[in-house]
Amino acid sequence: MSYLYARSDFRLPPVQLTHIDLRLSFFESHVDSAGTLTMTARHPLRTLELDACDLEVTEVALPAADASSAAPLRFMPDPPRRKLLIELPAPVATGETVRVSVRCRCRPSDSRLEGIYRDTTPPFAPQQYISQCQQWGFQRIFPVIDDCTAKCTFRTTLEGDARYTHLISNGDVDRDAHPDGRPSPVPGNPARKVITYVNRVPMAPYLFLACAGTWEVLADEVRYPDGRRIALEYLVPHGKRDSARIPMEILKRSILWQHAATGYVYPFETYRTLCMEKSNYGGMENVGNTTIITEAALIDKDTVDARLIYAHGVIVHEYEHNHCGSGVTMESPFDMWLNEAYTVDIERHFTASVFNPAFMRLREADAIREPGGGPLAMEDTGAFGQIVRDGFNDPDELVDGVTYVKAPEVLNMLRQLLGTHVYDAAARLYFSRHDGGNANTAQFLACFEEVSGESLDAFSREWLFSAGYPQVTARYDYDAERRELHLHLAQTRTGRGGVFTLPFSFAAVDARGNDIPGSVQTVRFDTPEAEIVLADLDEPAFLSLNRDAGFYGTCTDLSATPQQLVRQVRGDSNLFNRVEAMRRLTDLERRRLLADPLATASEPWLDLYRHLLLNTLLPDGIRGYLLKIDELPLDRALLPYVRESFTLRQRLLRAVLSGGGETAVFNALHTLEGRPATLDLPAAIERRSLKNALLNLLSASGTVGAHLALEEMLAGAVNITDRLNTLTAIWQSRHGDRHAILAREGERLRQTPGGYLGYLQVVGQSPRPDVFDAVAAEERRPSFSLSHPGISRALYLPLIRNNAQLWTERGLAWLTQTVIAYAQVSEYNALRLIAPCQAWQSFAPDLRDAVGAALRDMRAALSPSKCPSVAGRLDAYLAMGERE
Ligand SMILES: [Zn+2]
C-alpha cells in the first residue's frame, strides 16, 4: 500500500524551535497574527522552510530591537506543500540562533475543525473560536515548525472583543502585565481587551490552544496530600454551571487518583476544561486546557449512561495527557500509540476503580470485537492492524481502534508478562528519563528492557510491527490415576509474521465453582505449541481460560463440552468468563439455527437462559451481559453472516419468550422495578443495563401484553437511559403505534441537547425499511447539522450497525450517498461509516458483489486530493478484492 507520509518524512527538522512569541487578534471573520520564532540551526542554512497552511502571510522580517528597524525578508508561500519559504539575509551556521517575525491572517472555518475554527456561538456573543492543533493545526494559525520535536516555550498574547468572557492560551497568566490575572482593555480601544500567557515548560505545537469565547465558570480547587493546590475551572455554556458539578467531582477524584498511581505533579496554576460544540474527537488535551465536547463534558438529567461512563474515562484520560504526551511527547505521529496506549491504560484502571471491574472489562472486550472500528475486525482484512504504522495519508487515520483499543491491550500484556512491580518501575523510568522531551518506540521499550533485564524484541516485533492477532486453542486431558492435568496450547495467527509472546492465564475449577488450589496461573506462551502439566490435582469440572481476556486475540477451549460451558456460566468465579461461556453456548445455537431454518433453540440453552432470568444473586451488570443476546457472535467464523444476524437473534429471543418465557421476563422486570432506587451511580447504571436486556426480549415479542408493558414503562420512565432504551424497544417492535410514539417522544426529547442526541441514536435502529425515511426526515430538520460531528454521528452510526437494513439494496444505496456527502465535510467520520464494509470479501457472493459495487461508486465520486483518507481507505478495501 502506498501512503502520503512515511516514517522517513519525519527526520529532525533543520532547526530546533526554542521559543514562540505570538500575538493573536480575534475578529468576527478572521484572526490576525504577529509573532517571532526563535530557532537554533541544526545544519548550515541559507533558507528557512516553515510549515504554513491556508495562511495569508503579509510580512516576514528579521526582528530588531525596535520594530521600525526590522529588516524585511523575501518569502514565498508554497501552498501545495503547505510551506512558507524564507530567504535568510546571510548564511546561518550550525548552532547559531535564527529569529524571524511574521505577520499573517487566518480565516477560521465552520467545518474544517483544525487550527482555530468557528464553534457554535452563543446568542448575542461575538464569534466563538476554538482551536485544535493535533496533528497539524498550528500551521493553520501561524507559520511554524509543526513537528512533535519542536518543543518550545511560549509567550502568547490574545486580543479580542471586550464582550468575550475568556481569552485563553497555555501556561500561566503573565502577572507582571496582569497582576489580577484578568485581561486589560486595549489602550485607546475599550471595545477590545488583551491578555498575555507565559508557558515556560517546553511544549510541542500540536498542544497549543488559543480560544476566544463566552462561557460561565465553575471554579474549585484540589489539594495534593502535601498541601499544594491546583485551581480548577470548568468553562461551560451559559446557564450550565450546575451541570459541571459532577464532572468537577470526577476531575478532583481523577487528579488525586492519578497522583497516587503515577506520582505525577501538575506544573501549572490552573487546570481548565473548556466546553466546545464541534470536534471530531471527544476531547483534546492542550496542556492545562482540555477541550471537551459539551455533551460529554457536562452531566445532567439528560446524560445517558454510556456518556456517564465515558465522562469518567475522558476526564482522567485528558488530564493524564499532561503527563504522558505533554511532559513526555511522542517523537513523531508514528509513536502516537505510546501517548494513547499508556493514557488509555491509566483511564481503564481509573474506571475499574469506580465501576465493577468485570463489567468494565466486558465493555472493553466489546470495543475490541466491534465489527466496524474494533481492531480485530480491522485486522481480519489483513491490511490494517499494525500499531507502529508503515505510513498514513492523514494523521487523523491514526486515531482509530488500533491506537486506542489494541495498543493499550499490548501494555496490559506487557504488565502481566513482566509483573506489575517491574512494569510500574519501567514506566517511572521512562517518564523521568524523557521528561520535558520527546521519546520514540525504541526508547520506550529500552526502559522496560533495562528494568526487567529481558529482551522485548520478540514481543514487540509481533505486537507492534506486524498486523494480525494470535488464535490460541487449548485442550486438556486429565489422568485420574496420576492426578495430573495436561493442558495443551497451540497458537496460529492472522496476518503475516511469527509467533506471539503472550500471557496465558487459566484456572481449574471444581464442581462448586471454586478454583482448585495451585491451579490458578498465568504463563508466558511464546512458542507455536506448549504443554503445561499440573500435578497432584483433583479432576476439574471445567477450565477457565484466558480470564478477563488477558491477551489480545481469540481463545478457543477445544475440550469444553456444552455441559461444561453450562457449568462455567453457572459457577465460574471469574464473572467475565461466565459471560464468555454463555456467548460460546449461544454461538452453538446460532450454528444450529443457521443450518436449519425451522430449528429453534435447544432445551439446555433455554434452561440455562431461564435460570439466569431468575438468578438475582449475580451482579446486575453481569446478569445483563449474560441475558443480552447480541447480533455479534464470539466465533469469528460466524461473522460473515451479517444479513442473517438480525433474524438469528430474533429467533433466539422468541424461543426464550415461548412456553411461559414471556411471563418469566415480566416477573424479572417486576422484581427489578420493585427494588428500592439506588443513589449509587455505578449500581444504577448496571441495573439499567440489566433492564435493557429484558426490554430487548419484550421488543421481540409480538403480544399485546408486551406492547402495553413497553408503553407503560415509557410513560413512567424518569431516567433518560431508561426512556431511550424503552423507546428503542418500541421502535424495534411490531407495535402498531410505533411511528406515532417515536414522533411524540422526538418532540419532547429534542427540547434539550442531551435528549436530542439520545433521540437521534434511536432513529436509525428500526429493523424495517422505514428506517431510511425516518433518518431522512431527521436530516431535513433545521436542528440537524452534517458538520456537527456529535449530531451527525448520533444519527448515522446506529444505521451502519443496523444489520437488518444496511445490507439491503436500499441500505447500500443510502450508505453510498451518505458517505459521498459526509466525506466532503468530515473524512474522519466518513471513515467510520465505511468501516463495516471492510469485511466485504468474506460475505456471501451476491452481497459481496453488491458491497463491492457500492465501494466502487463511492470511490468514483470522491477525489483523492479532496478526500485523501476516505479515497485511500476505499482503495485499500477494493484492493483486498483484487488480491483474492
Ligand atoms: Zn488521548
Coordinates of N, CA and C in Angstrom, one line a residue, residues 261-333:
A261 N -1.3 7.1 41.7 CA -0.9 5.9 40.9 C 0.4 6.2 40.2
T262 N 0.7 7.4 39.8 CA 1.9 7.7 39.0 C 2.9 8.6 39.6
G263 N 2.6 9.3 40.7 CA 3.5 10.2 41.3 C 3.5 11.6 40.6
Y264 N 2.7 11.8 39.5 CA 2.8 13.0 38.7 C 2.3 14.2 39.5
V265 N 3.0 15.3 39.3 CA 2.5 16.6 40.0 C 2.3 17.6 38.8
Y266 N 1.1 18.2 38.8 CA 0.7 19.1 37.8 C 1.5 20.4 37.9
P267 N 2.1 20.9 36.8 CA 3.1 22.0 37.0 C 2.5 23.5 36.8
F268 N 1.2 23.6 36.5 CA 0.7 25.0 36.3 C -0.3 25.4 37.4
E269 N -0.7 26.7 37.4 CA -1.6 27.2 38.5 C -3.0 26.7 38.3
T270 N -3.4 26.6 37.0 CA -4.8 26.3 36.8 C -5.0 25.2 35.8
Y271 N -6.0 24.3 36.0 CA -6.3 23.3 35.0 C -7.8 23.6 34.6
R272 N -7.9 23.8 33.3 CA -9.2 24.2 32.8 C -9.8 23.1 31.9
T273 N -11.2 23.0 31.9 CA -11.9 22.2 31.0 C -12.8 23.1 30.2
L274 N -12.6 23.2 28.9 CA -13.4 24.1 28.1 C -14.5 23.3 27.3
C275 N -15.7 23.7 27.4 CA -16.7 23.1 26.6 C -16.7 23.6 25.2
M276 N -16.8 22.7 24.2 CA -16.9 23.1 22.8 C -18.1 22.3 22.2
E277 N -18.6 22.8 21.1 CA -19.7 22.1 20.5 C -19.2 21.1 19.4
K278 N -18.2 21.6 18.6 CA -17.8 20.8 17.4 C -16.4 20.2 17.6
S279 N -16.3 19.0 17.4 CA -15.0 18.3 17.4 C -15.1 17.0 16.8
N280 N -14.1 16.5 16.1 CA -14.1 15.2 15.6 C -13.8 14.2 16.7
Y281 N -13.1 14.7 17.7 CA -12.8 13.8 18.8 C -13.6 14.1 20.0
G282 N -13.6 13.3 21.0 CA -14.4 13.6 22.2 C -13.7 14.8 23.0
G283 N -12.4 14.8 22.9 CA -11.7 15.9 23.7 C -10.3 16.0 23.2
M284 N -9.6 17.0 23.6 CA -8.2 17.2 23.3 C -7.5 17.8 24.5
E285 N -6.4 17.1 24.8 CA -5.6 17.7 25.9 C -4.8 18.9 25.2
N286 N -4.8 20.0 25.9 CA -4.0 21.1 25.3 C -3.2 21.7 26.5
V287 N -2.4 20.9 27.1 CA -1.6 21.3 28.3 C -2.3 22.2 29.2
G288 N -3.0 21.7 30.1 CA -3.7 22.6 31.1 C -5.0 23.1 30.7
N289 N -5.4 22.9 29.4 CA -6.7 23.4 28.9 C -7.3 22.3 28.0
T290 N -8.0 21.4 28.7 CA -8.6 20.3 27.9 C -9.9 20.8 27.3
T291 N -10.0 20.6 26.0 CA -11.3 20.9 25.4 C -12.1 19.6 25.3
I292 N -13.4 19.7 25.6 CA -14.3 18.5 25.6 C -15.6 18.9 25.0
I293 N -16.1 18.1 24.1 CA -17.5 18.4 23.6 C -18.5 18.5 24.7
T294 N -19.3 19.5 24.7 CA -20.3 19.8 25.8 C -21.0 18.6 26.2
E295 N -21.5 17.8 25.2 CA -22.4 16.7 25.5 C -21.6 15.7 26.4
A296 N -20.3 15.6 26.3 CA -19.5 14.7 27.1 C -19.0 15.3 28.4
A297 N -18.9 16.7 28.3 CA -18.2 17.4 29.5 C -19.2 17.5 30.6
L298 N -20.5 17.7 30.3 CA -21.5 18.1 31.3 C -22.4 16.9 31.6
I299 N -22.8 16.9 32.8 CA -23.7 15.8 33.3 C -25.0 16.4 33.9
D300 N -26.1 16.0 33.3 CA -27.3 16.5 33.9 C -28.4 15.3 33.7
K301 N -29.6 15.7 33.9 CA -30.6 14.6 33.9 C -30.8 14.0 32.5
D302 N -30.3 14.6 31.4 CA -30.3 14.1 30.1 C -29.1 13.3 29.7
T303 N -28.2 13.1 30.6 CA -27.0 12.4 30.3 C -27.2 10.9 30.3
V304 N -27.0 10.2 29.2 CA -27.2 8.8 29.2 C -26.1 8.0 29.8
D305 N -26.4 6.8 30.2 CA -25.4 6.0 31.0 C -24.0 5.8 30.2
A306 N -24.1 5.6 28.9 CA -22.9 5.4 28.2 C -22.0 6.7 28.3
R307 N -22.7 7.8 28.3 CA -22.0 9.1 28.5 C -21.4 9.3 29.9
L308 N -22.1 8.8 30.8 CA -21.7 8.9 32.2 C -20.4 8.1 32.4
I309 N -20.4 6.9 31.8 CA -19.1 6.1 31.9 C -18.0 6.8 31.1
Y310 N -18.4 7.3 29.9 CA -17.4 7.9 29.1 C -16.8 9.1 29.8
A311 N -17.7 9.9 30.5 CA -17.2 11.1 31.2 C -16.1 10.7 32.2
H312 N -16.3 9.6 32.9 CA -15.2 9.2 33.9 C -13.9 8.9 33.1
G313 N -14.1 8.3 32.0 CA -12.9 7.9 31.2 C -12.2 9.1 30.6
V314 N -13.0 10.0 29.9 CA -12.4 11.1 29.2 C -11.8 12.1 30.1
I315 N -12.3 12.3 31.3 CA -11.8 13.3 32.2 C -10.4 12.9 32.7
V316 N -10.3 11.6 33.1 CA -8.9 11.2 33.6 C -8.0 11.1 32.4
H317 N -8.5 10.7 31.2 CA -7.7 10.5 30.0 C -7.0 11.8 29.7
E318 N -7.8 12.8 29.5 CA -7.2 14.1 29.0 C -6.3 14.7 30.1
Y319 N -6.7 14.5 31.4 CA -5.8 15.0 32.4 C -4.4 14.3 32.4
E320 N -4.5 13.0 32.2 CA -3.2 12.1 32.2 C -2.3 12.6 31.1
H321 N -2.9 13.1 30.0 CA -2.0 13.6 28.9 C -1.1 14.8 29.3
N322 N -1.4 15.5 30.4 CA -0.4 16.5 30.8 C 0.9 15.8 31.2
H323 N 0.8 14.5 31.6 CA 1.9 13.7 32.0 C 2.5 13.0 30.8
C324 N 1.6 12.2 30.2 CA 2.0 11.3 29.0 C 1.5 12.0 27.8
G325 N 2.4 12.7 27.0 CA 2.0 13.4 25.8 C 2.5 14.8 25.9
S326 N 2.3 15.5 27.0 CA 2.8 16.8 27.1 C 4.1 16.8 27.8
G327 N 4.2 16.2 29.0 CA 5.5 16.1 29.7 C 6.5 15.3 28.8
V328 N 6.2 14.1 28.5 CA 7.0 13.3 27.5 C 6.1 13.2 26.2
T329 N 6.7 13.7 25.1 CA 5.9 13.8 23.9 C 6.4 12.7 22.9
M330 N 5.5 12.2 22.1 CA 5.9 11.2 21.1 C 6.9 12.0 20.1
E331 N 7.8 11.2 19.5 CA 8.7 11.8 18.6 C 8.1 12.2 17.3
S332 N 7.2 11.3 16.8 CA 6.5 11.6 15.6 C 5.2 10.9 15.6
P333 N 4.3 11.2 14.6 CA 3.0 10.5 14.7 C 3.1 9.0 14.7

